[in-house]
PDB file of C-alpha atoms in Angstrom:
ATOM      1  CA  MET A   1     -40.238 -13.376  57.742  1.00  0.00           C
ATOM      2  CA  LYS A   2     -37.420 -15.204  56.022  1.00  0.00           C
ATOM      3  CA  ASN A   3     -39.164 -15.641  53.013  1.00  0.00           C
ATOM      4  CA  VAL A   4     -40.327 -12.482  52.463  1.00  0.00           C
ATOM      5  CA  ILE A   5     -36.858 -10.984  52.691  1.00  0.00           C
ATOM      6  CA  LEU A   6     -35.870 -14.187  50.101  1.00  0.00           C
ATOM      7  CA  TYR A   7     -38.375 -13.140  48.159  1.00  0.00           C
ATOM      8  CA  ALA A   8     -37.530  -9.450  48.007  1.00  0.00           C
ATOM      9  CA  LEU A   9     -33.944 -10.359  47.167  1.00  0.00           C
ATOM     10  CA  ILE A  10     -34.971 -12.754  44.588  1.00  0.00           C
ATOM     11  CA  PHE A  11     -37.468  -9.990  43.051  1.00  0.00           C
ATOM     12  CA  SER A  12     -34.648  -7.054  43.177  1.00  0.00           C
ATOM     13  CA  LEU A  13     -32.090  -9.340  41.576  1.00  0.00           C
ATOM     14  CA  LEU A  14     -34.691 -10.007  38.745  1.00  0.00           C
ATOM     15  CA  PHE A  15     -35.679  -6.336  38.567  1.00  0.00           C
ATOM     16  CA  ASN A  16     -31.833  -5.264  38.503  1.00  0.00           C
ATOM     17  CA  VAL A  17     -31.314  -8.095  35.494  1.00  0.00           C
ATOM     18  CA  PHE A  18     -34.478  -6.376  33.724  1.00  0.00           C
ATOM     19  CA  GLN A  19     -32.922  -3.140  33.895  1.00  0.00           C
ATOM     20  CA  TYR A  20     -29.582  -4.096  33.148  1.00  0.00           C
ATOM     21  CA  VAL A  21     -30.967  -5.911  29.577  1.00  0.00           C
ATOM     22  CA  ASN A  22     -33.661  -3.041  29.065  1.00  0.00           C
ATOM     23  CA  SER A  23     -30.930  -0.292  29.341  1.00  0.00           C
ATOM     24  CA  THR A  24     -28.418  -2.203  27.174  1.00  0.00           C
ATOM     25  CA  LYS A  25     -30.787  -2.303  24.187  1.00  0.00           C
ATOM     26  CA  ILE A  26     -31.999   1.216  24.520  1.00  0.00           C
ATOM     27  CA  LEU A  27     -28.146   2.361  24.530  1.00  0.00           C
ATOM     28  CA  ASP A  28     -27.293  -0.057  21.553  1.00  0.00           C
ATOM     29  CA  ALA A  29     -30.054   1.699  19.909  1.00  0.00           C
ATOM     30  CA  LYS A  30     -29.265   5.276  20.777  1.00  0.00           C
ATOM     31  CA  ASP A  31     -25.718   4.260  19.390  1.00  0.00           C
ATOM     32  CA  LYS A  32     -27.187   3.199  16.318  1.00  0.00           C
ATOM     33  CA  GLU A  33     -29.146   6.446  15.997  1.00  0.00           C
ATOM     34  CA  VAL A  34     -26.605   8.677  16.706  1.00  0.00           C
ATOM     35  CA  ALA A  35     -24.279   6.949  14.073  1.00  0.00           C
ATOM     36  CA  GLY A  36     -26.932   7.328  11.623  1.00  0.00           C
ATOM     37  CA  ILE A  37     -27.184  10.903  12.718  1.00  0.00           C
ATOM     38  CA  LYS A  38     -23.194  11.439  12.323  1.00  0.00           C
ATOM     39  CA  LYS A  39     -23.432  10.204   8.941  1.00  0.00           C
ATOM     40  CA  ASN A  40     -26.267  12.347   7.896  1.00  0.00           C
ATOM     41  CA  LEU A  41     -24.356  15.191   9.457  1.00  0.00           C
ATOM     42  CA  GLU A  42     -21.364  14.453   7.507  1.00  0.00           C
ATOM     43  CA  THR A  43     -23.403  14.059   4.194  1.00  0.00           C
ATOM     44  CA  ALA A  44     -24.936  17.487   4.685  1.00  0.00           C
ATOM     45  CA  ARG A  45     -21.640  19.031   5.528  1.00  0.00           C
ATOM     46  CA  ASP A  46     -20.040  17.573   2.224  1.00  0.00           C
ATOM     47  CA  SER A  47     -23.275  19.348   0.263  1.00  0.00           C
ATOM     48  CA  VAL A  48     -22.715  22.473   2.120  1.00  0.00           C
ATOM     49  CA  LEU A  49     -18.866  22.547   1.125  1.00  0.00           C
ATOM     50  CA  LYS A  50     -19.760  21.589  -2.462  1.00  0.00           C
ATOM     51  CA  LEU A  51     -22.432  24.240  -2.434  1.00  0.00           C
ATOM     52  CA  SER A  52     -20.198  26.855  -1.295  1.00  0.00           C
ATOM     53  CA  ASN A  53     -17.207  25.822  -3.626  1.00  0.00           C
ATOM     54  CA  ALA A  54     -20.023  26.287  -6.292  1.00  0.00           C
ATOM     55  CA  ASN A  55     -20.381  29.971  -5.819  1.00  0.00           C
ATOM     56  CA  TYR A  56     -16.379  30.453  -5.051  1.00  0.00           C
ATOM     57  CA  PHE A  57     -16.077  32.109  -8.199  1.00  0.00           C
ATOM     58  CA  ALA A  58     -18.920  34.747  -8.006  1.00  0.00           C
ATOM     59  CA  LEU A  59     -18.682  38.753  -7.554  1.00  0.00           C
ATOM     60  CA  GLU A  60     -20.979  38.263  -4.522  1.00  0.00           C
ATOM     61  CA  SER A  61     -18.587  36.295  -2.675  1.00  0.00           C
ATOM     62  CA  ASP A  62     -15.104  37.962  -4.061  1.00  0.00           C
ATOM     63  CA  GLU A  63     -14.123  40.351  -1.296  1.00  0.00           C
ATOM     64  CA  ASP A  64     -10.696  41.488  -3.246  1.00  0.00           C
ATOM     65  CA  ALA A  65     -13.069  42.401  -6.399  1.00  0.00           C
ATOM     66  CA  GLN A  66     -15.907  44.069  -4.232  1.00  0.00           C
ATOM     67  CA  GLU A  67     -13.144  45.898  -2.558  1.00  0.00           C
ATOM     68  CA  TYR A  68     -11.745  47.128  -6.044  1.00  0.00           C
ATOM     69  CA  LEU A  69     -15.053  48.434  -6.841  1.00  0.00           C
ATOM     70  CA  TYR A  70     -15.658  50.265  -3.901  1.00  0.00           C
ATOM     71  CA  SER A  71     -12.384  51.986  -4.149  1.00  0.00           C
ATOM     72  CA  ASN A  72     -13.742  53.161  -7.487  1.00  0.00           C
ATOM     73  CA  ASN A  73     -17.145  54.298  -6.036  1.00  0.00           C
ATOM     74  CA  LEU A  74     -18.915  51.665  -7.169  1.00  0.00           C
ATOM     75  CA  ASP A  75     -21.422  49.062  -5.854  1.00  0.00           C
ATOM     76  CA  TYR A  76     -20.818  45.696  -6.628  1.00  0.00           C
ATOM     77  CA  LYS A  77     -24.478  44.876  -6.670  1.00  0.00           C
ATOM     78  CA  GLU A  78     -25.117  47.704  -8.951  1.00  0.00           C
ATOM     79  CA  VAL A  79     -22.166  46.674 -11.087  1.00  0.00           C
ATOM     80  CA  ALA A  80     -23.701  43.194 -11.677  1.00  0.00           C
ATOM     81  CA  ILE A  81     -26.868  44.396 -12.392  1.00  0.00           C
ATOM     82  CA  LYS A  82     -25.520  47.076 -15.047  1.00  0.00           C
ATOM     83  CA  VAL A  83     -23.220  44.588 -16.686  1.00  0.00           C
ATOM     84  CA  ARG A  84     -25.882  42.062 -17.150  1.00  0.00           C
ATOM     85  CA  GLU A  85     -28.424  44.467 -18.658  1.00  0.00           C
ATOM     86  CA  ASP A  86     -25.669  45.635 -21.059  1.00  0.00           C
ATOM     87  CA  LEU A  87     -24.662  42.242 -22.113  1.00  0.00           C
ATOM     88  CA  ILE A  88     -28.508  41.238 -23.063  1.00  0.00           C
ATOM     89  CA  ALA A  89     -28.679  44.739 -24.588  1.00  0.00           C
ATOM     90  CA  LEU A  90     -25.890  43.582 -27.094  1.00  0.00           C
ATOM     91  CA  ASN A  91     -28.593  40.956 -28.027  1.00  0.00           C
ATOM     92  CA  GLU A  92     -30.809  43.382 -30.094  1.00  0.00           C
ATOM     93  CA  ASN A  93     -28.225  43.472 -33.026  1.00  0.00           C
ATOM     94  CA  LYS A  94     -29.797  42.063 -35.653  1.00  0.00           C
ATOM     95  CA  ASN A  95     -26.491  40.004 -36.341  1.00  0.00           C
ATOM     96  CA  GLY A  96     -26.909  38.827 -32.735  1.00  0.00           C
ATOM     97  CA  ASN A  97     -24.714  39.472 -29.849  1.00  0.00           C
ATOM     98  CA  PRO A  98     -21.420  41.021 -31.245  1.00  0.00           C
ATOM     99  CA  LEU A  99     -19.415  39.259 -28.324  1.00  0.00           C
ATOM    100  CA  VAL A 100     -20.265  35.850 -29.860  1.00  0.00           C
ATOM    101  CA  PRO A 101     -17.814  35.568 -32.770  1.00  0.00           C
ATOM    102  CA  TYR A 102     -19.969  33.383 -35.265  1.00  0.00           C
ATOM    103  CA  GLU A 103     -22.145  34.503 -38.041  1.00  0.00           C
ATOM    104  CA  PRO A 104     -25.645  33.795 -37.840  1.00  0.00           C
ATOM    105  CA  ILE A 105     -26.289  30.153 -39.214  1.00  0.00           C
ATOM    106  CA  ASN A 106     -29.427  29.360 -41.298  1.00  0.00           C
ATOM    107  CA  GLY A 107     -30.450  32.800 -40.628  1.00  0.00           C
ATOM    108  CA  LYS A 108     -30.344  32.272 -36.888  1.00  0.00           C
ATOM    109  CA  PRO A 109     -28.242  34.756 -34.651  1.00  0.00           C
ATOM    110  CA  PHE A 110     -26.285  33.828 -31.656  1.00  0.00           C
ATOM    111  CA  LEU A 111     -27.678  35.468 -28.596  1.00  0.00           C
ATOM    112  CA  VAL A 112     -26.495  35.403 -25.113  1.00  0.00           C
ATOM    113  CA  ASN A 113     -29.209  33.520 -23.148  1.00  0.00           C
ATOM    114  CA  THR A 114     -27.675  33.759 -19.654  1.00  0.00           C
ATOM    115  CA  SER A 115     -24.414  35.175 -17.524  1.00  0.00           C
ATOM    116  CA  LYS A 116     -22.640  35.103 -14.252  1.00  0.00           C
ATOM    117  CA  VAL A 117     -20.188  37.772 -13.094  1.00  0.00           C
ATOM    118  CA  LEU A 118     -17.373  36.208 -11.740  1.00  0.00           C
ATOM    119  CA  ASN A 119     -15.139  38.969 -10.512  1.00  0.00           C
ATOM    120  CA  HIS A 120     -14.742  42.930 -11.029  1.00  0.00           C
ATOM    121  CA  ARG A 121     -13.225  41.859 -14.629  1.00  0.00           C
ATOM    122  CA  TRP A 122     -14.785  38.638 -16.206  1.00  0.00           C
ATOM    123  CA  ILE A 123     -17.921  36.964 -17.076  1.00  0.00           C
ATOM    124  CA  ILE A 124     -18.746  33.636 -18.446  1.00  0.00           C
ATOM    125  CA  ALA A 125     -22.136  33.435 -20.603  1.00  0.00           C
ATOM    126  CA  GLU A 126     -24.158  31.060 -22.535  1.00  0.00           C
ATOM    127  CA  PHE A 127     -25.307  31.875 -25.968  1.00  0.00           C
ATOM    128  CA  SER A 128     -27.148  29.726 -28.602  1.00  0.00           C
ATOM    129  CA  ASN A 129     -29.082  30.184 -31.778  1.00  0.00           C
ATOM    130  CA  GLY A 130     -31.866  27.633 -31.322  1.00  0.00           C
ATOM    131  CA  GLU A 131     -29.537  24.659 -32.804  1.00  0.00           C
ATOM    132  CA  LEU A 132     -26.243  25.259 -31.449  1.00  0.00           C
ATOM    133  CA  TRP A 133     -25.008  26.695 -28.197  1.00  0.00           C
ATOM    134  CA  GLY A 134     -21.890  27.498 -26.340  1.00  0.00           C
ATOM    135  CA  GLN A 135     -20.218  29.941 -24.069  1.00  0.00           C
ATOM    136  CA  ILE A 136     -17.962  32.765 -23.894  1.00  0.00           C
ATOM    137  CA  LEU A 137     -15.421  34.285 -21.591  1.00  0.00           C
ATOM    138  CA  VAL A 138     -15.938  38.014 -21.443  1.00  0.00           C
ATOM    139  CA  LYS A 139     -13.781  40.823 -20.007  1.00  0.00           C
ATOM    140  CA  TYR A 140     -15.613  43.761 -19.182  1.00  0.00           C
ATOM    141  CA  PHE A 141     -14.716  47.450 -17.623  1.00  0.00           C
ATOM    142  CA  VAL A 142     -17.087  49.554 -16.105  1.00  0.00           C
ATOM    143  CA  THR A 143     -16.941  53.565 -15.764  1.00  0.00           C
ATOM    144  CA  GLU A 144     -19.443  55.167 -14.025  1.00  0.00           C
ATOM    145  CA  GLY A 145     -21.916  57.079 -16.357  1.00  0.00           C
ATOM    146  CA  LYS A 146     -20.824  55.291 -19.430  1.00  0.00           C
ATOM    147  CA  PRO A 147     -22.082  52.008 -21.126  1.00  0.00           C
ATOM    148  CA  THR A 148     -19.763  49.121 -20.010  1.00  0.00           C
ATOM    149  CA  ASN A 149     -17.017  48.090 -22.501  1.00  0.00           C
ATOM    150  CA  PHE A 150     -16.671  44.125 -23.156  1.00  0.00           C
ATOM    151  CA  GLU A 151     -14.333  42.417 -24.810  1.00  0.00           C
ATOM    152  CA  THR A 152     -14.572  38.315 -25.767  1.00  0.00           C
ATOM    153  CA  ILE A 153     -11.499  36.704 -24.478  1.00  0.00           C
ATOM    154  CA  GLU A 154     -12.473  32.974 -25.489  1.00  0.00           C
ATOM    155  CA  THR A 155     -15.440  31.181 -26.680  1.00  0.00           C
ATOM    156  CA  VAL A 156     -16.540  27.498 -27.046  1.00  0.00           C
ATOM    157  CA  LEU A 157     -19.002  26.345 -29.733  1.00  0.00           C
ATOM    158  CA  TYR A 158     -20.807  22.758 -28.737  1.00  0.00           C
ATOM    159  CA  PRO A 159     -21.566  20.789 -31.682  1.00  0.00           C
ATOM    160  CA  LYS A 160     -25.244  19.661 -30.668  1.00  0.00           C
ATOM    161  CA  GLN A 161     -28.078  21.253 -29.108  1.00  0.00           C
ATOM    162  CA  ARG A 162     -28.407  20.689 -25.628  1.00  0.00           C
ATOM    163  CA  ILE A 163     -30.889  18.521 -23.998  1.00  0.00           C
ATOM    164  CA  ASP A 164     -32.258  19.552 -20.560  1.00  0.00           C
TER     165      ASP A 164
END
């Protein structure tokens, strides 16, 4: 009977030591996993912050600009579409888009390729003639039932064709 109790005591002691060592290994592994997940989460948060900042200057996220348009009975989504369409329609001019203050080079007029409506008053747009490209900052005025009025504020012309 003494031997059985001694064996049971030794067995329970060995079992407890095994459980302690095994639990410590598992806990260390989980701590490493949590640290990795926290690092990934921080990276993801930084990425989301960068993306939200990238869209900071956009009519879709500018509540003050939206309120201004609503106060003039205009829907900001419709305004953005109309402004983009009117801006691209100016490309039909044979000398290029009149908002781009550069004469055609080698018979190639400058046309607006893409644009972004920044708020209720400004647009930034990219233009090119196939060889040179640049950007323009445009002021616009929308009146319901009338074409959009545009005014070029500033332009930048880059010396070489962009490589995508």
